[in-house]
Amino acid sequence: AQVLLDVAQQGLENAQQILPLTPPERVQVYAYANGRHMREAIQLAGDDWVAAHTSPDMAVMVLSLPPGPEQRLEIERQIPHELMHILIYQRVGRAYTRLPMWLSEGLASIAELYPNPDYLAMITGAQAKDSMLPMESLCSAFPRDASGAYLAYAQATSFTRFLYRTYGSQGLDNLLQAYQDGLGCTRGVEVAFGASLAQIEREWLSDA
């Protein structure tokens, strides 16, 4: 429990370096010893690859943390990731459900203390095979199959990190504000950054 608390504090500090976010008064963390028990507890059918789940409106995260040598790395990945979802909800409120999937998951992923080391190789491989997913296709949902979902997460992480490097914290906050104001996925990017999603995507791919 102390490790979870310590990592949560580190995750909060990391998230607040990315965006000026205010945490809720309390966050509840439920940790299970394996993914099956976690999914049964929250009645999450299918998607056996899912390792964690968050209800950002209730500030509740549910994690699967199997014992073993990889447990600490999973803690450093899952807790900051799910915490960022909760912090984003605190920033935009009910507009959270209107955020592009690539943005909410991308922000959560770049907040992780232990980034997924496989994402870069996945993107490199997808570029070589010309099988990258258009970012606009990731606005409302990610693929349900494991391989498609992992590629979507890899792209969302890399793309959001590119936005952060290019436009900074203020740029990302402007983007959240655009979506909070009710703009759609592509229009929000245009208003926040003065460039189309397709144009920024091309710049990201040339830089990836």
Tab-separated table of C-alpha atoms in Angstrom, residues 41-135:
chain	number	residue	atom	x	y	z
A	41	ALA	CA	-14.750	-7.396	-9.981
A	42	ILE	CA	-15.831	-4.669	-12.374
A	43	GLN	CA	-17.779	-7.023	-14.638
A	44	LEU	CA	-15.649	-6.139	-17.640
A	45	ALA	CA	-16.406	-8.701	-20.321
A	46	GLY	CA	-13.924	-9.467	-23.103
A	47	ASP	CA	-10.792	-7.409	-23.796
A	48	ASP	CA	-8.563	-9.836	-21.889
A	49	TRP	CA	-5.586	-7.551	-22.549
A	50	VAL	CA	-7.035	-4.775	-20.343
A	51	ALA	CA	-4.939	-4.442	-17.165
A	52	ALA	CA	-6.679	-1.520	-15.461
A	53	HIS	CA	-9.884	0.503	-15.478
A	54	THR	CA	-10.823	3.930	-14.180
A	55	SER	CA	-14.087	5.720	-13.484
A	56	PRO	CA	-12.750	9.287	-13.682
A	57	ASP	CA	-16.007	10.894	-12.574
A	58	MET	CA	-15.853	8.931	-9.295
A	59	ALA	CA	-12.039	9.209	-8.934
A	60	VAL	CA	-11.758	5.437	-8.705
A	61	MET	CA	-9.107	3.256	-10.361
A	62	VAL	CA	-9.006	-0.540	-10.448
A	63	LEU	CA	-5.658	-2.213	-11.176
A	64	SER	CA	-4.276	-5.687	-11.800
A	65	LEU	CA	-0.817	-6.071	-10.259
A	66	PRO	CA	0.385	-9.685	-10.398
A	67	PRO	CA	3.223	-10.448	-7.946
A	68	GLY	CA	6.648	-10.930	-9.444
A	69	PRO	CA	9.690	-9.024	-10.692
A	70	GLU	CA	7.602	-6.882	-13.068
A	71	GLN	CA	5.137	-5.714	-10.422
A	72	ARG	CA	6.927	-2.455	-9.569
A	73	LEU	CA	7.137	-1.505	-13.242
A	74	GLU	CA	3.427	-2.204	-13.653
A	75	ILE	CA	2.680	-0.002	-10.642
A	76	GLU	CA	4.749	2.799	-12.166
A	77	ARG	CA	2.847	2.415	-15.412
A	78	GLN	CA	-0.727	1.804	-14.298
A	79	ILE	CA	-1.164	4.232	-11.403
A	80	PRO	CA	0.133	7.391	-13.147
A	81	HIS	CA	-1.809	6.407	-16.301
A	82	GLU	CA	-5.120	5.980	-14.510
A	83	LEU	CA	-4.476	8.978	-12.276
A	84	MET	CA	-4.040	11.176	-15.343
A	85	HIS	CA	-7.506	10.138	-16.552
A	86	ILE	CA	-8.927	11.316	-13.236
A	87	LEU	CA	-6.990	14.591	-13.379
A	88	ILE	CA	-8.177	15.274	-16.934
A	89	TYR	CA	-11.758	14.772	-15.788
A	90	GLN	CA	-11.161	17.318	-13.028
A	91	ARG	CA	-10.007	19.756	-15.730
A	92	VAL	CA	-12.798	19.336	-18.294
A	93	GLY	CA	-15.682	17.818	-16.329
A	94	ARG	CA	-18.443	16.215	-18.371
A	95	ALA	CA	-16.657	17.200	-21.584
A	96	TYR	CA	-14.311	14.297	-20.789
A	97	THR	CA	-16.512	11.961	-22.834
A	98	ARG	CA	-16.080	14.238	-25.874
A	99	LEU	CA	-12.288	14.163	-25.825
A	100	PRO	CA	-10.638	12.303	-28.686
A	101	MET	CA	-9.611	8.847	-27.550
A	102	TRP	CA	-6.088	9.456	-28.835
A	103	LEU	CA	-5.783	12.518	-26.601
A	104	SER	CA	-7.135	11.082	-23.344
A	105	GLU	CA	-5.112	7.884	-23.712
A	106	GLY	CA	-2.089	9.729	-25.064
A	107	LEU	CA	-1.973	12.109	-22.101
A	108	ALA	CA	-2.409	9.208	-19.686
A	109	SER	CA	0.413	7.291	-21.355
A	110	ILE	CA	2.945	10.127	-21.377
A	111	ALA	CA	2.277	10.573	-17.647
A	112	GLU	CA	3.509	7.046	-16.907
A	113	LEU	CA	6.678	6.806	-14.835
A	114	TYR	CA	7.680	3.675	-16.746
A	115	PRO	CA	6.801	4.188	-20.425
A	116	ASN	CA	6.061	1.122	-22.523
A	117	PRO	CA	9.383	0.280	-24.201
A	118	ASP	CA	7.662	-1.566	-27.056
A	119	TYR	CA	5.739	1.402	-28.477
A	120	LEU	CA	8.605	2.796	-30.565
A	121	ALA	CA	9.296	-0.568	-32.175
A	122	MET	CA	5.580	-0.996	-32.920
A	123	ILE	CA	5.400	2.359	-34.687
A	124	THR	CA	8.610	1.707	-36.604
A	125	GLY	CA	7.273	-1.657	-37.738
A	126	ALA	CA	3.880	-0.236	-38.710
A	127	GLN	CA	5.530	2.531	-40.730
A	128	ALA	CA	7.657	-0.040	-42.547
A	129	LYS	CA	4.543	-2.072	-43.370
A	130	ASP	CA	2.483	1.044	-44.212
A	131	SER	CA	-0.076	-0.069	-41.639
A	132	MET	CA	-0.254	3.023	-39.434
A	133	LEU	CA	-3.745	3.929	-38.277
A	134	PRO	CA	-4.952	7.415	-39.365
A	135	MET	CA	-5.151	9.580	-36.235
